[in-house]
Coordinates of C-alpha atoms and ligand atoms in Angstrom, one line a residue:
X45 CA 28.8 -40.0 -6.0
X46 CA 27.1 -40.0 -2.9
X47 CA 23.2 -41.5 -3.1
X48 CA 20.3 -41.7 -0.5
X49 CA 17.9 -44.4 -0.6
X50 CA 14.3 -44.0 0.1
X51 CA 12.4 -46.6 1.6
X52 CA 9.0 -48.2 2.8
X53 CA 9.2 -51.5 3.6
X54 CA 11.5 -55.0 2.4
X55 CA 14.6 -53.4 1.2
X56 CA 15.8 -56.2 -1.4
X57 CA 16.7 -53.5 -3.7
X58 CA 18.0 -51.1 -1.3
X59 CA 20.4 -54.6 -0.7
X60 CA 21.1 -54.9 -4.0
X61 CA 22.5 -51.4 -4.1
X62 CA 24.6 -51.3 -0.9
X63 CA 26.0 -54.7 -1.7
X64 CA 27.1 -53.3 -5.0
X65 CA 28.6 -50.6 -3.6
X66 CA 30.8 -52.3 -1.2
X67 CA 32.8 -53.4 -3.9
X68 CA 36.4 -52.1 -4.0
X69 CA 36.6 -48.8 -6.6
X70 CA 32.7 -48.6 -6.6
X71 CA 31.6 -45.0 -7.9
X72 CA 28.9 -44.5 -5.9
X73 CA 28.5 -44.3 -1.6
X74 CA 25.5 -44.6 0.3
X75 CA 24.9 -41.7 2.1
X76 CA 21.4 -42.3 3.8
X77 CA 19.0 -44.8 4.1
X78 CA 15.5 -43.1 4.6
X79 CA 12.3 -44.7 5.6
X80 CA 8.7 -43.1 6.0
X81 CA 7.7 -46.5 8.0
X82 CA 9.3 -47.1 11.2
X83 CA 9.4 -50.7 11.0
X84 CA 10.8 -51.2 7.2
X85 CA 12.5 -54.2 7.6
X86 CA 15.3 -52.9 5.5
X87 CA 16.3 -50.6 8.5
X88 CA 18.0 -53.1 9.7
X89 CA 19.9 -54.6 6.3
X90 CA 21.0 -50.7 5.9
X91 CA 22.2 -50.6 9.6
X92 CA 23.9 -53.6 8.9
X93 CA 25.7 -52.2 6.1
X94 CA 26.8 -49.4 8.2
X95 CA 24.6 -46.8 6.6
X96 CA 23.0 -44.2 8.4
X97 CA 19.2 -44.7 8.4
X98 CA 16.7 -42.1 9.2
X99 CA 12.7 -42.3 9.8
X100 CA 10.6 -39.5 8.2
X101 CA 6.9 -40.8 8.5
X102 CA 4.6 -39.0 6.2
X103 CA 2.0 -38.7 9.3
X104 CA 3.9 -36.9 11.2
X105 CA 3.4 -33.6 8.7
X106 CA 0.7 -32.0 7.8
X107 CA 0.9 -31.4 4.3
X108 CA 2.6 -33.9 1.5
X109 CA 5.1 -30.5 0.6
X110 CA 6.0 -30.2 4.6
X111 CA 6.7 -34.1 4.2
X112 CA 9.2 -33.6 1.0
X113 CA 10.7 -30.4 2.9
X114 CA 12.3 -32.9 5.5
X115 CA 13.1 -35.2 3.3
X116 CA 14.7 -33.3 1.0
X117 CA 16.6 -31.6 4.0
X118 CA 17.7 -34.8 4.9
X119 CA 19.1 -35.9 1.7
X120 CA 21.0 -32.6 1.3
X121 CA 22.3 -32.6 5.1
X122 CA 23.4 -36.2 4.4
X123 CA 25.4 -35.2 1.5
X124 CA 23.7 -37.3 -1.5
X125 CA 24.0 -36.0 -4.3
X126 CA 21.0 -37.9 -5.5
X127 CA 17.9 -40.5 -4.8
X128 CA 17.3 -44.2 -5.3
X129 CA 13.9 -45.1 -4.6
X130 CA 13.5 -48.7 -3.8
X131 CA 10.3 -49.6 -3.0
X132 CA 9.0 -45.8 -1.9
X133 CA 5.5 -46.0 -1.7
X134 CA 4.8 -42.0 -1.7
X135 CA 4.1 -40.1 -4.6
X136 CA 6.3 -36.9 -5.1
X137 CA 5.2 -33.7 -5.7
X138 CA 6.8 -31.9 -8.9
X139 CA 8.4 -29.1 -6.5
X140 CA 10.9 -32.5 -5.3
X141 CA 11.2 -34.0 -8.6
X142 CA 12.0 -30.9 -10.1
X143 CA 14.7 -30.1 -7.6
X144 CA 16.5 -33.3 -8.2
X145 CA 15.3 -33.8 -11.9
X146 CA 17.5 -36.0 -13.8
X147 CA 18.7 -37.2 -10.1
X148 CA 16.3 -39.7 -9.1
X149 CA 16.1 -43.1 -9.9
X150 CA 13.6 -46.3 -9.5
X151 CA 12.9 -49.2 -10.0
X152 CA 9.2 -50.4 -11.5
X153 CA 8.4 -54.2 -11.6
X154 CA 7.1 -53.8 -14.8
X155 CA 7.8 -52.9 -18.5
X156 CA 6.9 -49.4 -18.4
X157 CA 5.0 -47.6 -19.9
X158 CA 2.6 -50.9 -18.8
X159 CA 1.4 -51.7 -15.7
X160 CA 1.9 -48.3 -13.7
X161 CA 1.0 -48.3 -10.3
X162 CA 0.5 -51.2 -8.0
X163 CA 0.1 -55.1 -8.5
X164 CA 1.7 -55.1 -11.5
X165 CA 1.9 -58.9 -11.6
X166 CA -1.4 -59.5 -10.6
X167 CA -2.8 -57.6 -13.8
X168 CA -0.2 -59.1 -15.9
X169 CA -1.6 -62.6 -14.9
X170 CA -5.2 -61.3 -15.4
X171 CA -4.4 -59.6 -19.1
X172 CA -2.4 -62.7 -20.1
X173 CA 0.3 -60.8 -21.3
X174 CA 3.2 -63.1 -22.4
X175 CA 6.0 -61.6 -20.8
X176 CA 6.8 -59.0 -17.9
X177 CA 10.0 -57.7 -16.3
X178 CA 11.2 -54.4 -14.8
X179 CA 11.7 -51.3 -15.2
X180 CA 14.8 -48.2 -14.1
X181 CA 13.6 -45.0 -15.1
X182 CA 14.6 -41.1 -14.4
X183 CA 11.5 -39.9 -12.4
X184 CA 9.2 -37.5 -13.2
X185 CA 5.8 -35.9 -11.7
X186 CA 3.7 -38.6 -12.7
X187 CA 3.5 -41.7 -11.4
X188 CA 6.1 -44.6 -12.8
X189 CA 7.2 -42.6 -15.5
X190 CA 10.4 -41.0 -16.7
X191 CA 13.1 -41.4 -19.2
X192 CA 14.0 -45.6 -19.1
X193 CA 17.4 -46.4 -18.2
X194 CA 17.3 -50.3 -18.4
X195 CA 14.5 -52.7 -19.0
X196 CA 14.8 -56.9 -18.0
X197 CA 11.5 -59.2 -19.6
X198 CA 11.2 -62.3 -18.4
X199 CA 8.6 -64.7 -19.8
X200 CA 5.5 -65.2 -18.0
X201 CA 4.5 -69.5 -17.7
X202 CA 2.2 -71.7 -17.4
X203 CA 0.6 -71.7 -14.6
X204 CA 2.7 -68.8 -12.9
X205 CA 1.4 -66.8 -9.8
X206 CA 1.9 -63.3 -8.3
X207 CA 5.0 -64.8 -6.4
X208 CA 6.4 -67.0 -9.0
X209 CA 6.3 -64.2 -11.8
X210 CA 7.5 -61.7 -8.9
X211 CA 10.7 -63.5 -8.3
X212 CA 11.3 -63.7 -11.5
X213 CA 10.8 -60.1 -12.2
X214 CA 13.1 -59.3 -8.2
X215 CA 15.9 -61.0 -9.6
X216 CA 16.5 -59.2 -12.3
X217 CA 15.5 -55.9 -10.9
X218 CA 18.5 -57.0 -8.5
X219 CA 20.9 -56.6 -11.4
X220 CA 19.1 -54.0 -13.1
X221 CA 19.3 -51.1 -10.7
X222 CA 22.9 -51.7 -9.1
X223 CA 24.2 -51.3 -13.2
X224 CA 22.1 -48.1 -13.4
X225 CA 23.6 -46.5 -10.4
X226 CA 27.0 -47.4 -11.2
X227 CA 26.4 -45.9 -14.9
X228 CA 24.7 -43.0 -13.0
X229 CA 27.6 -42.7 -10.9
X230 CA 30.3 -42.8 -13.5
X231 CA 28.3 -40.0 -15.3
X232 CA 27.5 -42.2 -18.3
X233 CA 23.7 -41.6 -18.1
X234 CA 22.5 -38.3 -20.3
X235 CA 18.7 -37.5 -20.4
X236 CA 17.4 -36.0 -23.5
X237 CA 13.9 -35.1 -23.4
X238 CA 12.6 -38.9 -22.6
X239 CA 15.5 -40.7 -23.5
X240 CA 18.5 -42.0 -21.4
X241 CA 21.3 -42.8 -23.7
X242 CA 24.2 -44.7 -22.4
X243 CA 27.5 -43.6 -22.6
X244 CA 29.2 -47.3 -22.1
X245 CA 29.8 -50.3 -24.4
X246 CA 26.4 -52.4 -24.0
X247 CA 25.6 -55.3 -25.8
X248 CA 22.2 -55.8 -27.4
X249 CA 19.9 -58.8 -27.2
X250 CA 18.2 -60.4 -30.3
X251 CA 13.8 -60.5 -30.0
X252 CA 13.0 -63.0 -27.8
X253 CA 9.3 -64.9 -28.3
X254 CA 7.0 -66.5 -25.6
X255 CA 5.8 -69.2 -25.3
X256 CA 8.1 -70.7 -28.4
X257 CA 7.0 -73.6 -30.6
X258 CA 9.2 -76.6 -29.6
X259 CA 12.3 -76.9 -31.4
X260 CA 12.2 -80.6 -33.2
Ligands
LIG390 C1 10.0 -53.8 -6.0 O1 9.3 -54.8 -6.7 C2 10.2 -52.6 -6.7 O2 10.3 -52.8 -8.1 C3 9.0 -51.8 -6.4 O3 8.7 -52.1 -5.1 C4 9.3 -53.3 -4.7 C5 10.2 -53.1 -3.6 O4 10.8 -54.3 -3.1 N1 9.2 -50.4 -6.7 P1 12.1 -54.2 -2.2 O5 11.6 -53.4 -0.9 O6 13.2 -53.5 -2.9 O7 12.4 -55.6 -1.8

């Protein structure tokens, strides 16, 4: 299955998925990397890889729905059969969700439903929430929502920070989202209404508790 990535800016995801994918037998082929910022520094990891790249800045339309006409021209002229957004910073109008429902993917540094939208960590550091993690999730109209494919929590510590609990959180969404597109990619991944189930032998974890009283 051929996949286009969308872009905006560091690319570690986008990474995570090409890196994957370079594995002998892998399912799934990158067919694009799109970014709406010229200088995304994961231009240049895609380029690397060998994947095509292509800029499509959201300034240079005049309307969001010209915007997603281009894009969604360049997706289909590159041959994906469908999306990965990694780290997309523009909202997308129901007329391109709908065209590719049940085609795009994300990736949310967050347990969703919590925590939509931006500085996740931040407001999980503020709300003293005991853990955090990540999200992969089918998208739909709304912001960071859609039927969940996978979920990571990590615990948050002691005296964590934005970048401490972040990398915590990046490394697993570097696992996370390269399984999902494989899964995707196989065809083991069916949607009904909001939930994703899994066609593939997955083992389940036991409850997990944070912080945890010391073991004598
Ligand atoms: C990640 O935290 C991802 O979950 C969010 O945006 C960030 C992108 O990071 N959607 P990168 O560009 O993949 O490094």
């Amino acid at each position: 299955m051929r996949f286009a990535t969308l872009i905006s800016g560091r690319g570690s995801n986008m990474q995570a998925l090409l890196e994957a994918c370079a594995e002998p037998g892998h399912p799934a082929k990158p067919a694009i990397v799109i970014s709406n910022k010229a200088d995304a520094a994961g231009l240049e990891i895609a380029r690397a890889h060998g994947v095509p790249t292509k800029v499509i800045s959201h300034k240079d339309f005049p309307s969001r729905h010209d915007f997603e006409a281009a894009l969604h021209q360049a997706i289909v002229e590159s041959g994906a059969e469908m999306i990965c957004l990694a780290g997309f910073m523009r909202l997308l109008e129901a007329d391109f969700v709908d065209r590719w429902r049940d085609r795009i993917l994300n990736i949310h540094p967050s347990l969703l439903p919590a925590y939509r939208g931006l500085h996740t960590h931040q407001r999980v550091l503020e709300d003293g929430v005991r853990f955090s993690g990540c999200t992969v999730h089918f998208v739909r109209p709304e912001m960071d929502a859609g039927p969940i494919v996978f979920q990571a929590c990590v615990p948050v510590r002691e005296g964590d920070t934005e970048d401490s609990l972040g990398a915590r959180v990046l490394a697993w969404e570097h696992k996370l989202y390269p399984l999902a597109l494989r899964l995707m990619a196989e065809g083991k991944l069916r949607v009904e209404g909001k939930v994703v189930h899994i066609d593939a032998p997955l083992a389940l974890q036991d409850g997990l508790m944070n912080p945890c009283p010391e073991r004598n």
